[in-house]
Short mmCIF file of C-alpha atoms in Angstrom, two decimals:
data_model
loop_
_atom_site.label_atom_id
_atom_site.label_comp_id
_atom_site.label_asym_id
_atom_site.label_seq_id
_atom_site.Cartn_x
_atom_site.Cartn_y
_atom_site.Cartn_z
CA MET K 75 -47.86 15.92 -1.15
CA THR K 76 -48.37 12.84 -3.30
CA ASN K 77 -46.40 9.67 -2.62
CA ALA K 78 -44.55 10.12 -5.93
CA LYS K 79 -43.54 13.70 -5.07
CA LEU K 80 -42.52 12.66 -1.55
CA PHE K 81 -40.39 9.83 -2.93
CA PHE K 82 -38.73 12.16 -5.44
CA THR K 83 -38.00 14.73 -2.72
CA LEU K 84 -36.46 12.08 -0.49
CA ILE K 85 -34.26 10.81 -3.32
CA LEU K 86 -33.01 14.33 -4.10
CA GLY K 87 -32.30 14.87 -0.41
CA PHE K 88 -30.38 11.60 -0.21
CA ILE K 89 -28.27 12.46 -3.26
CA PHE K 90 -27.52 15.94 -1.90
CA ALA K 91 -26.57 14.55 1.50
CA PHE K 92 -24.45 11.80 -0.05
CA SER K 93 -22.67 14.31 -2.27
CA ASN K 94 -21.84 16.58 0.65
CA ALA K 95 -20.80 13.52 2.66
CA GLN K 96 -17.93 12.94 0.23
CA ILE K 97 -16.05 15.86 1.78
CA THR K 98 -14.87 16.57 5.30
CA GLU K 99 -11.96 18.51 6.71
CA ARG K 100 -9.61 16.27 8.66
CA GLU K 101 -7.74 17.97 11.46
CA ARG K 102 -4.01 17.33 11.06
CA PRO K 103 -1.83 16.45 14.06
CA ALA K 104 -0.06 19.57 15.34
CA GLU K 105 3.35 17.92 14.93
CA TRP K 106 2.88 17.78 11.15
CA ASN K 107 3.50 21.54 11.08
CA LYS K 108 7.11 20.82 12.09
CA LEU K 109 7.87 18.46 9.20
CA VAL K 110 10.68 19.58 6.88
CA PHE K 111 10.62 19.27 3.10
CA GLY K 112 10.90 15.57 2.30
CA GLY K 113 9.29 14.53 5.56
CA ARG K 114 6.00 13.84 3.79
CA PHE K 115 5.56 11.30 1.04
CA MET K 116 3.64 14.02 -0.81
CA ASP K 117 6.88 16.00 -1.18
CA ARG K 118 8.11 13.40 -3.69
CA PHE K 119 5.62 14.36 -6.42
CA LEU K 120 7.30 16.14 -9.33
CA PRO K 121 5.82 18.37 -12.06
CA MET K 122 3.95 16.49 -14.79
CA PRO K 123 5.81 16.24 -18.10
CA ASP K 124 4.80 18.09 -21.24
CA LEU K 125 3.54 15.43 -23.67
CA GLY K 126 2.31 17.84 -26.35
CA GLY K 127 -1.40 17.39 -25.72
CA LYS K 128 -2.31 20.58 -23.88
CA THR K 129 -5.80 21.75 -24.84
CA SER K 130 -9.00 23.32 -23.56
CA ASN K 131 -11.06 21.49 -26.16
CA THR K 132 -12.00 18.56 -23.93
CA TRP K 133 -14.39 17.60 -21.15
CA GLY K 134 -13.94 18.75 -17.59
CA ALA K 135 -14.75 21.46 -15.08
CA LYS K 136 -12.77 24.69 -15.40
CA ASN K 137 -10.47 23.56 -12.59
CA VAL K 138 -8.90 20.91 -14.87
CA ILE K 139 -8.78 22.89 -18.13
CA PRO K 140 -6.53 23.40 -19.99
CA ARG K 141 -4.66 20.13 -19.54
CA ASP K 142 -2.42 17.69 -21.38
CA VAL K 143 -4.78 14.99 -22.67
CA ASN K 144 -1.78 12.81 -23.57
CA ASN K 145 -1.06 12.25 -19.90
CA GLY K 146 -2.28 8.83 -18.76
CA ILE K 147 -5.39 7.72 -20.60
CA GLU K 148 -8.59 9.59 -21.44
CA ASP K 149 -11.25 9.56 -24.09
CA PRO K 150 -14.43 11.68 -24.31
CA LEU K 151 -16.43 8.50 -24.97
CA TRP K 152 -15.14 6.56 -21.97
CA SER K 153 -14.66 7.02 -18.24
CA TYR K 154 -11.51 5.33 -16.88
CA TRP K 155 -10.64 4.16 -13.36
CA GLY K 156 -7.83 2.30 -11.55
CA GLY K 157 -5.00 0.13 -12.84
CA ASN K 158 -1.23 -0.20 -12.41
CA ILE K 159 1.64 0.15 -14.90
CA ARG K 160 4.58 -2.16 -15.60
CA LEU K 161 7.49 -1.98 -18.03
CA MET K 162 7.73 -5.22 -19.98
CA ASP K 163 10.47 -6.87 -22.02
CA ASP K 164 9.05 -5.37 -25.21
CA GLY K 165 10.21 -1.96 -23.95
CA LYS K 166 6.62 -0.73 -23.65
CA TYR K 167 4.55 0.26 -20.64
CA HIS K 168 1.44 -1.80 -20.00
CA LEU K 169 -1.59 -0.61 -18.04
CA PHE K 170 -4.66 -2.71 -17.31
CA VAL K 171 -7.43 -0.23 -16.50
CA CYS K 172 -11.22 -0.40 -16.25
CA CYS K 173 -13.69 1.77 -18.14
CA TRP K 174 -17.36 2.30 -18.92
CA ALA K 175 -19.19 4.36 -21.53
CA GLU K 176 -19.46 8.05 -20.59
CA ASN K 177 -23.04 8.15 -21.90
CA SER K 178 -24.21 5.39 -19.53
CA PRO K 179 -27.54 6.34 -17.95
CA LYS K 180 -26.07 6.02 -14.44
CA GLY K 181 -23.14 8.31 -15.21
CA HIS K 182 -20.19 7.60 -12.91
CA MET K 183 -22.33 5.12 -10.97
CA GLU K 184 -22.04 2.80 -13.97
CA TRP K 185 -18.67 1.75 -12.50
CA GLY K 186 -20.23 -1.48 -11.26
CA ASN K 187 -20.56 -2.60 -14.91
CA SER K 188 -17.08 -1.59 -16.00
CA ASN K 189 -14.78 -3.60 -18.29
CA VAL K 190 -11.04 -4.16 -17.98
CA VAL K 191 -8.95 -3.20 -21.00
CA HIS K 192 -5.28 -3.68 -21.87
CA THR K 193 -3.54 -0.43 -22.79
CA VAL K 194 0.02 0.27 -23.95
CA ALA K 195 2.29 3.33 -24.18
CA GLU K 196 5.80 4.08 -25.40
CA ASN K 197 6.28 6.62 -22.60
CA PRO K 198 5.54 5.82 -18.94
CA ALA K 199 3.50 9.03 -18.64
CA GLY K 200 1.32 8.24 -21.65
CA PRO K 201 -0.66 8.47 -23.80
CA TYR K 202 -1.97 4.92 -23.23
CA LYS K 203 -3.97 3.36 -26.05
CA VAL K 204 -6.37 0.41 -25.79
CA VAL K 205 -5.13 -2.73 -27.55
CA SER K 206 -7.63 -5.32 -26.29
CA GLU K 207 -10.55 -5.93 -23.95
CA ILE K 208 -10.17 -8.46 -21.12
CA GLY K 209 -13.67 -8.72 -19.61
CA LYS K 210 -15.95 -7.46 -16.87
CA GLY K 211 -14.37 -6.14 -13.69
CA HIS K 212 -13.50 -3.11 -11.58
CA ASN K 213 -10.42 -1.75 -9.77
CA PRO K 214 -7.84 -3.97 -11.49
CA GLU K 215 -4.35 -4.59 -10.17
CA TRP K 216 -2.07 -7.00 -11.99
CA TYR K 217 1.06 -8.96 -11.15
CA ILE K 218 3.22 -11.77 -12.48
CA THR K 219 3.78 -14.88 -10.37
CA LYS K 220 7.13 -16.59 -9.85
CA ASP K 221 6.02 -19.21 -12.41
CA GLY K 222 5.32 -16.55 -15.03
CA LYS K 223 1.52 -16.51 -14.77
CA PHE K 224 -0.19 -13.18 -15.45
CA VAL K 225 -2.86 -12.28 -12.90
CA ILE K 226 -5.31 -9.37 -13.19
CA TYR K 227 -7.22 -9.01 -9.93
CA VAL K 228 -10.67 -7.39 -10.09
CA ILE K 229 -13.30 -7.09 -7.38
CA GLU K 230 -14.68 -10.60 -6.67
CA GLY K 231 -12.33 -12.45 -9.03
CA TYR K 232 -9.30 -12.44 -11.31
CA TYR K 233 -8.17 -13.14 -14.85
CA LEU K 234 -5.33 -15.60 -15.50
CA ALA K 235 -3.12 -16.05 -18.58
CA ASP K 236 0.24 -17.48 -19.59
CA ASN K 237 0.95 -14.43 -21.72
CA ILE K 238 0.32 -10.71 -21.30
CA ASN K 239 -1.76 -10.81 -24.48
CA GLY K 240 -3.95 -13.66 -23.23
CA PRO K 241 -6.10 -15.61 -23.73
CA TRP K 242 -7.55 -14.78 -20.30
CA GLU K 243 -9.55 -17.11 -18.07
CA TYR K 244 -11.79 -15.70 -15.34
CA LYS K 245 -11.37 -17.41 -11.96
CA LYS K 246 -12.10 -16.93 -8.26
CA PHE K 247 -9.62 -16.75 -5.40
CA GLU K 248 -10.12 -18.86 -2.30
CA PHE K 249 -9.89 -17.09 1.05
CA ASP K 250 -9.33 -18.67 4.47
CA PRO K 251 -9.77 -16.16 7.33
CA GLY K 252 -8.33 -18.65 9.83
CA ASP K 253 -11.44 -18.61 12.05
CA ARG K 254 -11.13 -14.84 12.46
CA LYS K 255 -13.43 -12.07 11.33
CA ILE K 256 -12.64 -10.78 7.85
CA ILE K 257 -11.70 -7.14 8.30
CA GLU K 258 -14.26 -4.97 6.47
CA GLY K 259 -14.70 -7.25 3.50
CA LEU K 260 -12.58 -8.54 0.64
CA SER K 261 -12.39 -5.90 -2.07
CA ASN K 262 -9.81 -3.47 -3.48
CA LEU K 263 -7.02 -5.97 -2.81
CA THR K 264 -3.36 -5.03 -3.29
CA PHE K 265 -0.38 -7.37 -3.65
CA ALA K 266 3.39 -7.60 -3.19
CA GLU K 267 5.68 -10.52 -3.99
CA ARG K 268 7.91 -11.78 -1.18
CA GLU K 269 11.45 -13.11 -1.56
CA ASP K 270 10.41 -16.76 -1.97
CA GLY K 271 7.76 -16.04 -4.61
CA SER K 272 4.89 -16.09 -2.14
CA TYR K 273 2.54 -13.11 -2.07
CA LEU K 274 1.39 -10.75 0.65
CA MET K 275 -1.96 -9.03 0.24
CA ILE K 276 -3.67 -6.16 2.06
CA CYS K 277 -7.46 -6.02 1.75
CA ARG K 278 -9.54 -2.85 1.77
CA GLY K 279 -10.15 -3.23 5.51
CA GLY K 280 -6.42 -3.38 6.26
CA GLY K 281 -6.07 -7.10 6.99
CA VAL K 282 -2.91 -9.00 6.06
CA TRP K 283 -3.16 -12.17 3.93
CA ILE K 284 -0.57 -14.62 2.57
CA SER K 285 -0.68 -16.94 -0.46
CA LYS K 286 2.13 -19.41 -1.08
CA ASP K 287 2.28 -18.54 -4.79
CA GLY K 288 -0.20 -15.72 -5.45
CA LEU K 289 -2.80 -18.14 -6.82
CA SER K 290 -3.44 -20.70 -4.08
CA THR K 291 -5.59 -20.00 -1.01
CA TRP K 292 -5.17 -16.62 0.66
CA ASN K 293 -4.79 -16.97 4.44
CA GLN K 294 -5.57 -14.13 6.83
CA ILE K 295 -2.82 -13.79 9.43
CA SER K 296 -4.06 -10.69 11.26
CA ASP K 297 -7.19 -9.90 13.22
CA SER K 298 -6.99 -6.09 13.21
CA ARG K 299 -6.31 -3.50 10.52
CA VAL K 300 -2.81 -2.19 9.97
CA TYR K 301 -4.02 1.33 9.17
CA PRO K 302 -3.37 4.44 11.30
CA PRO K 303 -5.34 4.51 14.59
CA VAL K 304 -7.51 7.45 13.48
CA ASP K 305 -11.13 7.99 12.45
CA GLY K 306 -10.63 7.52 8.72
CA ARG K 307 -12.85 6.11 5.95
CA PHE K 308 -10.15 3.98 4.41
CA GLU K 309 -10.09 2.40 0.96
CA ASP K 310 -7.77 1.84 -2.01
CA PRO K 311 -4.70 0.50 -0.20
CA LEU K 312 -1.52 0.14 -2.25
CA ILE K 313 1.39 -2.04 -1.17
CA TRP K 314 4.77 -2.32 -2.87
CA LYS K 315 8.14 -3.77 -1.92
CA THR K 316 11.62 -2.37 -2.56
CA ASN K 317 15.06 -3.81 -1.91
CA ILE K 318 14.85 -2.19 1.55
CA GLN K 319 11.29 -2.45 2.90
CA TYR K 320 7.56 -2.61 2.21
CA HIS K 321 5.49 0.52 1.60
CA LEU K 322 1.75 1.09 2.04
CA ILE K 323 -0.46 4.02 1.09
CA VAL K 324 -4.14 4.08 2.01
CA ASN K 325 -6.71 6.71 1.09
CA ASP K 326 -9.16 8.36 3.48
CA TRP K 327 -11.79 9.04 0.81
CA LEU K 328 -13.96 11.18 3.10
CA GLY K 329 -11.09 13.41 4.20
CA ARG K 330 -9.52 13.40 0.71
CA ILE K 331 -6.06 12.74 2.15
CA ALA K 332 -3.96 9.59 2.23
CA TRP K 333 -1.57 8.02 4.74
CA TYR K 334 1.86 6.46 4.22
CA LEU K 335 3.24 3.50 6.19
CA ARG K 336 6.43 1.40 6.09
CA SER K 337 7.21 -2.17 7.19
CA LYS K 338 10.18 -4.54 7.25
CA ASP K 339 8.00 -7.60 6.58
CA GLY K 340 4.61 -6.40 5.31
CA VAL K 341 2.92 -7.57 8.51
CA HIS K 342 3.95 -5.04 11.17
CA TRP K 343 3.65 -1.41 10.08
CA LYS K 344 4.89 2.03 11.15
CA VAL K 345 2.74 5.08 10.34
CA GLU K 346 4.65 8.00 8.82
CA PRO K 347 3.63 11.61 9.56
CA GLY K 348 2.26 13.91 6.89
CA GLU K 349 -0.02 13.44 3.92
CA ALA K 350 0.85 10.80 1.34
CA TYR K 351 -1.18 12.75 -1.22
CA MET K 352 -4.15 15.08 -1.46
CA PRO K 353 -5.82 17.25 -4.11
CA GLY K 354 -3.43 19.73 -5.73
CA ILE K 355 -0.50 17.43 -6.51
CA ALA K 356 -1.09 17.43 -10.30
CA ARG K 357 1.00 20.46 -11.18
CA HIS K 358 3.08 21.52 -14.17
CA GLU K 359 6.54 23.06 -14.42
CA ASN K 360 5.01 26.52 -14.93
CA GLY K 361 3.06 26.22 -11.67
CA VAL K 362 -0.34 25.54 -13.24
CA VAL K 363 -2.31 22.96 -11.23
CA GLU K 364 -4.87 20.51 -12.59
CA ASP K 365 -7.19 20.71 -9.60
CA TRP K 366 -8.89 17.31 -9.76
CA PHE K 367 -11.65 16.92 -7.20
CA LYS K 368 -10.64 13.41 -6.12
CA TYR K 369 -7.55 11.25 -6.41
CA GLU K 370 -8.16 7.57 -5.83
CA ARG K 371 -6.69 4.14 -6.67
CA ILE K 372 -3.05 5.21 -6.45
CA LYS K 373 -0.57 2.78 -8.04
CA VAL K 374 3.16 3.10 -8.64
CA LEU K 375 5.52 2.19 -11.46
CA GLN K 376 8.57 0.45 -9.99
CA ASP K 377 12.17 0.16 -11.21
CA GLU K 378 14.47 -2.85 -10.93
CA TYR K 379 15.07 -2.12 -7.24
CA GLY K 380 11.36 -1.82 -6.55
CA ARG K 381 11.58 1.95 -6.09
CA ALA K 382 8.50 3.99 -7.00
CA VAL K 383 9.41 6.20 -9.97
CA GLN K 384 5.92 7.31 -10.98
CA ALA K 385 2.44 7.35 -9.47
CA ASN K 386 -0.81 7.01 -11.36
CA PHE K 387 -4.29 7.83 -10.10
CA ALA K 388 -7.93 7.53 -11.01
CA VAL K 389 -9.18 11.14 -10.95
CA ILE K 390 -12.52 12.84 -11.42
CA ASP K 391 -13.23 16.54 -11.92
CA THR K 392 -16.29 16.74 -9.64
CA ILE K 393 -18.27 14.86 -7.00
CA LYS K 394 -19.03 11.39 -8.37
CA TRP K 395 -22.78 11.83 -8.12
CA GLU K 396 -22.56 14.92 -10.35
CA ASP K 397 -20.98 13.01 -13.26
CA HIS K 398 -23.97 12.22 -15.50
CA ALA K 399 -24.42 10.75 -18.95
CA ASN K 400 -23.46 13.00 -21.88
CA ASP K 401 -22.33 15.86 -19.66
CA ASN K 402 -19.03 17.72 -19.35
CA HIS K 403 -17.73 15.60 -16.45
CA SER K 404 -15.84 12.32 -16.46
CA SER K 405 -12.88 10.45 -14.99
CA LYS K 406 -9.49 9.35 -16.29
CA ASN K 407 -6.14 7.94 -15.22
CA ILE K 408 -3.26 10.39 -14.77
CA THR K 409 0.46 9.87 -14.15
CA ILE K 410 2.78 11.96 -11.97
CA PRO K 411 6.55 11.36 -11.74
CA LEU K 412 8.14 10.85 -8.33
CA THR K 413 11.52 11.77 -6.86
CA VAL K 414 13.36 8.45 -6.65
CA GLY K 415 15.08 7.45 -3.43
CA ARG K 416 18.86 6.99 -3.64
CA LEU K 417 20.55 3.61 -3.19
CA LEU K 418 22.16 3.51 0.25
CA THR K 419 24.08 0.95 2.29
CA VAL K 420 25.03 1.39 5.94
CA LEU K 421 28.59 0.07 6.25
CA ASN K 422 28.64 -0.32 10.06
CA LYS K 423 28.85 -3.96 11.09
CA LYS K 424 27.46 -3.56 14.61
CA PRO K 425 23.86 -2.54 15.40
CA ILE K 426 23.40 1.22 15.63
CA ASP K 427 22.11 2.79 18.84
CA LYS K 428 22.47 6.00 20.85
CA ASN K 429 26.06 5.11 21.75
CA THR K 430 27.23 4.73 18.12
CA MET K 431 29.97 7.28 17.46
CA GLU K 432 29.99 7.25 13.66
CA ILE K 433 27.73 5.96 10.88
CA ARG K 434 29.23 5.29 7.45
CA VAL K 435 26.81 5.28 4.52
CA GLN K 436 27.66 4.33 0.96
CA VAL K 437 25.68 6.28 -1.65
CA GLN K 438 25.59 4.53 -5.02
CA ALA K 439 26.18 6.41 -8.26
CA GLU K 440 23.48 6.06 -10.92
CA GLU K 441 22.86 7.37 -14.40
CA GLY K 442 22.40 11.12 -14.06
CA PHE K 443 23.52 11.19 -10.42
CA ASP K 444 27.08 11.58 -9.10
CA PRO K 445 27.04 11.44 -5.28
CA ASN K 446 30.50 13.02 -5.12
CA THR K 447 29.44 16.24 -6.87
CA ASP K 448 25.64 16.50 -6.90
CA ILE K 449 24.77 16.60 -3.19
CA ASP K 450 24.26 19.72 -1.06
CA LEU K 451 26.29 18.33 1.84
CA GLU K 452 25.21 21.02 4.32
CA SER K 453 21.58 19.99 3.91
CA LEU K 454 22.03 16.32 4.87
CA ARG K 455 20.60 14.57 7.91
CA PHE K 456 20.68 10.84 8.58
CA GLY K 457 19.09 8.55 11.16
CA ALA K 458 15.71 7.30 12.30
CA PRO K 459 12.93 8.67 10.06
CA GLU K 460 11.19 9.89 13.22
CA GLU K 461 14.09 12.31 13.68
CA VAL K 462 15.07 13.10 10.09
CA ASN K 463 11.52 13.96 8.96
CA PHE K 464 11.54 16.82 11.47
CA GLY K 465 14.96 18.19 10.53
CA ARG K 466 16.83 16.39 13.27
CA GLY K 467 19.17 13.39 13.09
CA CYS K 468 22.92 13.01 12.54
CA LYS K 469 25.09 15.69 10.97
CA LEU K 470 27.63 14.98 8.25
CA LYS K 471 31.27 14.62 9.30
CA ASN K 472 32.91 14.09 5.91
CA ILE K 473 32.58 12.59 2.41
CA GLN K 474 35.05 10.48 0.49
CA ALA K 475 35.01 8.97 -2.98
CA ASP K 476 34.54 5.21 -3.31
CA GLY K 477 35.10 4.78 -7.02
CA LYS K 478 32.03 6.30 -8.66
CA ASN K 479 30.17 5.92 -5.37
CA ALA K 480 30.58 8.06 -2.26
CA ILE K 481 30.89 7.28 1.44
CA LEU K 482 29.22 9.71 3.81
CA THR K 483 30.39 9.59 7.41
CA PHE K 484 27.95 10.99 9.97
CA TYR K 485 28.47 11.76 13.63
CA GLY K 486 26.40 9.20 15.57
CA GLU K 487 24.90 11.71 17.97
CA GLY K 488 21.16 12.20 17.58
CA ASN K 489 20.59 9.23 15.24
CA GLY K 490 17.42 8.25 17.15
CA ILE K 491 17.69 4.61 16.04
CA ASP K 492 16.27 2.08 18.51
CA ASP K 493 14.88 -1.46 18.48
CA ASP K 494 11.74 -0.25 16.71
CA ASN K 495 13.66 0.91 13.63
CA PHE K 496 14.39 -1.32 10.66
CA ALA K 497 15.47 1.35 8.14
CA ALA K 498 17.40 4.61 8.40
CA LYS K 499 16.67 7.64 6.24
CA LEU K 500 18.89 10.13 4.45
CA LEU K 501 17.26 13.49 3.76
CA GLY K 502 18.52 16.65 2.15
CA LYS K 503 18.82 18.41 -1.19
CA ASP K 504 20.94 18.24 -4.31
CA LYS K 505 23.01 21.15 -5.64
CA ASN K 506 19.94 22.40 -7.54
CA GLY K 507 17.86 22.57 -4.36
CA LYS K 508 15.74 19.55 -5.27
CA LEU K 509 14.73 16.82 -2.84
CA LEU K 510 17.27 14.10 -2.14
CA PHE K 511 16.39 11.15 0.05
CA GLY K 512 16.95 7.43 0.50
CA TYR K 513 16.53 4.54 2.92
CA SER K 514 19.02 1.93 4.07
CA ARG K 515 18.65 -1.32 5.94
CA LEU K 516 20.25 -1.47 9.38
CA PRO K 517 22.84 -3.94 10.68
CA GLY K 518 21.56 -6.47 13.20
CA VAL K 519 17.92 -6.40 11.99
CA GLN K 520 16.26 -9.69 11.00
CA TYR K 521 14.18 -8.81 7.95
CA ILE K 522 12.70 -12.20 7.15
CA GLU K 523 11.07 -13.95 10.10
CA ALA K 524 8.64 -16.74 10.83
CA GLU K 525 4.93 -15.78 10.90
CA LEU K 526 3.04 -18.16 13.17
CA SER K 527 -0.74 -18.20 12.92
CA ALA K 528 -3.26 -20.13 15.03
CA ARG K 529 -6.82 -21.23 14.35
CA LYS K 530 -9.79 -21.51 16.71
CA PRO K 531 -9.13 -23.92 19.60
CA GLY K 532 -11.04 -27.19 19.65
CA ILE K 533 -12.46 -28.28 23.02
CA ASP K 534 -12.78 -31.94 24.08
CA LEU K 535 -14.90 -31.85 27.23
CA ALA K 536 -14.64 -35.60 27.84
CA ALA K 537 -10.82 -35.64 27.74
CA ASN K 538 -10.55 -32.09 29.17
CA THR K 539 -8.10 -31.14 26.41
CA ILE K 540 -7.62 -28.31 23.93
CA SER K 541 -6.36 -28.65 20.37
CA VAL K 542 -4.99 -25.78 18.27
CA GLU K 543 -3.72 -25.79 14.69
CA VAL K 544 -0.64 -23.60 14.17
CA GLU K 545 0.95 -22.81 10.80
CA ASN K 546 4.08 -20.91 9.84
CA PHE K 547 3.33 -18.43 7.03
CA GLY K 548 6.86 -17.02 7.16
CA GLN K 549 9.65 -17.63 4.68
CA VAL K 550 12.06 -19.12 7.26
CA LYS K 551 11.65 -21.81 9.88
CA SER K 552 10.34 -20.73 13.26
CA GLU K 553 11.99 -21.10 16.63
CA LYS K 554 10.40 -23.06 19.46
CA ALA K 555 7.59 -20.95 20.92
CA THR K 556 5.14 -20.89 23.82
CA ILE K 557 1.42 -20.83 23.04
CA GLN K 558 -1.35 -19.85 25.47
CA VAL K 559 -5.10 -20.17 25.03
CA PHE K 560 -7.53 -17.88 26.84
CA GLN K 561 -11.32 -17.84 27.02
CA ILE K 562 -12.87 -14.39 26.81
CA GLU K 563 -15.42 -13.90 29.58
CA GLY K 564 -16.74 -10.36 29.38
CA GLU K 565 -13.77 -8.12 30.13
CA LYS K 566 -11.75 -11.00 31.55
CA GLN K 567 -9.23 -13.28 29.84
CA VAL K 568 -9.02 -16.65 31.55
CA GLU K 569 -6.11 -18.90 30.60
CA ILE K 570 -7.30 -22.43 29.94
CA GLY K 571 -4.15 -24.02 28.57
CA ARG K 572 -0.62 -23.61 27.31
CA SER K 573 1.89 -25.66 25.33
CA THR K 574 5.01 -25.46 23.17
CA VAL K 575 5.07 -24.94 19.41
CA PRO K 576 7.97 -26.90 17.92
CA VAL K 577 10.15 -25.62 15.10
CA LEU K 578 8.05 -25.30 11.93
CA LYS K 579 9.33 -25.01 8.38
CA PRO K 580 7.82 -22.36 6.10
CA TYR K 581 4.13 -23.17 5.43
CA GLU K 582 4.30 -26.21 7.74
CA GLN K 583 1.38 -26.75 10.13
CA ILE K 584 0.89 -28.78 13.27
CA GLN K 585 -2.07 -29.79 15.42
CA LEU K 586 -1.20 -29.20 19.08
CA LYS K 587 -3.06 -30.89 21.91
CA MET K 588 -2.76 -29.66 25.48
CA LYS K 589 -4.26 -30.54 28.84
CA ALA K 590 -6.56 -27.89 30.21
CA SER K 591 -5.40 -25.99 33.29
CA GLY K 592 -8.84 -26.41 34.85
CA LYS K 593 -12.22 -28.00 34.19
CA LEU K 594 -13.33 -27.03 30.70
CA SER K 595 -16.74 -25.80 29.71
CA GLU K 596 -17.94 -24.54 26.37
CA VAL K 597 -20.78 -22.23 25.50
CA ALA K 598 -22.22 -21.27 22.14
CA GLY K 599 -20.34 -18.39 20.55
CA GLN K 600 -17.39 -18.69 22.92
CA LYS K 601 -14.54 -16.34 21.96
CA TYR K 602 -10.88 -17.16 22.43
CA LEU K 603 -7.56 -15.35 22.50
CA VAL K 604 -4.48 -17.26 21.35
CA VAL K 605 -1.10 -15.77 22.28
CA ILE K 606 2.25 -16.99 20.98
CA ASN K 607 5.49 -15.87 22.68
CA ALA K 608 3.78 -13.49 25.11
CA GLY K 609 5.88 -10.47 26.04
CA LYS K 610 8.59 -11.12 23.44
CA PRO K 611 9.41 -8.93 20.42
CA ASN K 612 7.82 -11.51 18.09
CA GLU K 613 4.64 -11.85 20.17
CA VAL K 614 1.54 -12.82 18.17
CA LYS K 615 -2.06 -12.38 19.35
CA PHE K 616 -5.19 -13.66 17.63
CA HIS K 617 -8.81 -13.20 18.62
CA VAL K 618 -10.76 -16.12 17.18
CA ASN K 619 -14.48 -16.82 17.23
#
């Protein structure tokens, strides 16, 4: 065999192996079989609306034809990918999405040379039409800072403008990992605004970062990923914040399923059981399914309470490597409506635990929803999501009108709420048998806390002292805390010093100096562990290099 033929054979083998490597069957936990309807995030996906564009005269494998080409954005001349949607003051829906020419020689692999475009629609579901081109970039996600700046993040940079219509200036973020290892690189970033206008970001690897305003330096405040402790090939995280809590969805691209997590502060996360999404969710009212091969880059359209009312995805009809120039395959952005969680308020004043006798929950009336007449009362369960998702939890005692709102009183038995819970869940059905759910904050829970972060210790051998910089990345002042410094020696952790961190205001930093507990020595590449408030609920641990 000639060298040329051998090279060609190896390339074909690589492509075949890579293509097959895009699919694997993930074994689900056995407990997932016991989830009730509404226990999975995936249960919230609704049928896609009819937008009048159903046709078979378009590109795509037979598994996605016929389809409504008015849904989302598509064009036979362009492949689309990524992007999130917002409703603006002009009453229109704006989507910044990336695209590349379908006839590019590399096919789908031309994504590295994609451009970001500004698209607009009258309807949240589409069709979205291009109104302007922004510039080079891939996997956009956009947000608006507290000061009214428009930011379009793309891999390796961002575009900045004072107006949604530009002009746009390309810039680079600054990242400070805080002397810790960056978790699996800085790409596919996702953002959520905090109460004080600061921003929280999750990177592709699952690390947590904070910026004081969404433009200034991003600071890593974690040293391990927040994703589920499973063997997943994670990418495309999405974070969003509601009036109750933070939400995170991350995609296991190899297993073609995604995971759903919740958090009270965006830093500490709880993994929810069941799939967040997987192929097959793009269905119509008549039961027909658009069977897209892959769903990636999930984003959500939020309402004034932050609730997710619609999801949109980048989808492709086949394995990416099989999408070639001028063929029948391509990618687009689709939208799928979501069941919206109801607005709930727990009226109990005291913290809820296993001894709570009754739990009173106000359900707010909204346009198109009357809680006094529209709820299937027999179906309701309330309590810790860990209980409710499996059909357990508190049973309803009675309902009473509260003006247009309703107050549901539940027996406290079986609520399952403990110190690890920060939100309770209502789950059931409406009178038409459709999913009804909602979350409520819990009394006695501190939702906004200090977030202390430490850098690598400095060693002064002559003075036998240790110095550590500590900063508060929380939105409230910290309480006095104990800090300990350990040297890592193989499997051992040897404490070399401890001190007290004084009260720090938000974003305030301090340089602590402490006497070593023994004779110090330092070797090249020495690793340290810094622990703040060891053994307490707000304990913080950082491995620094």
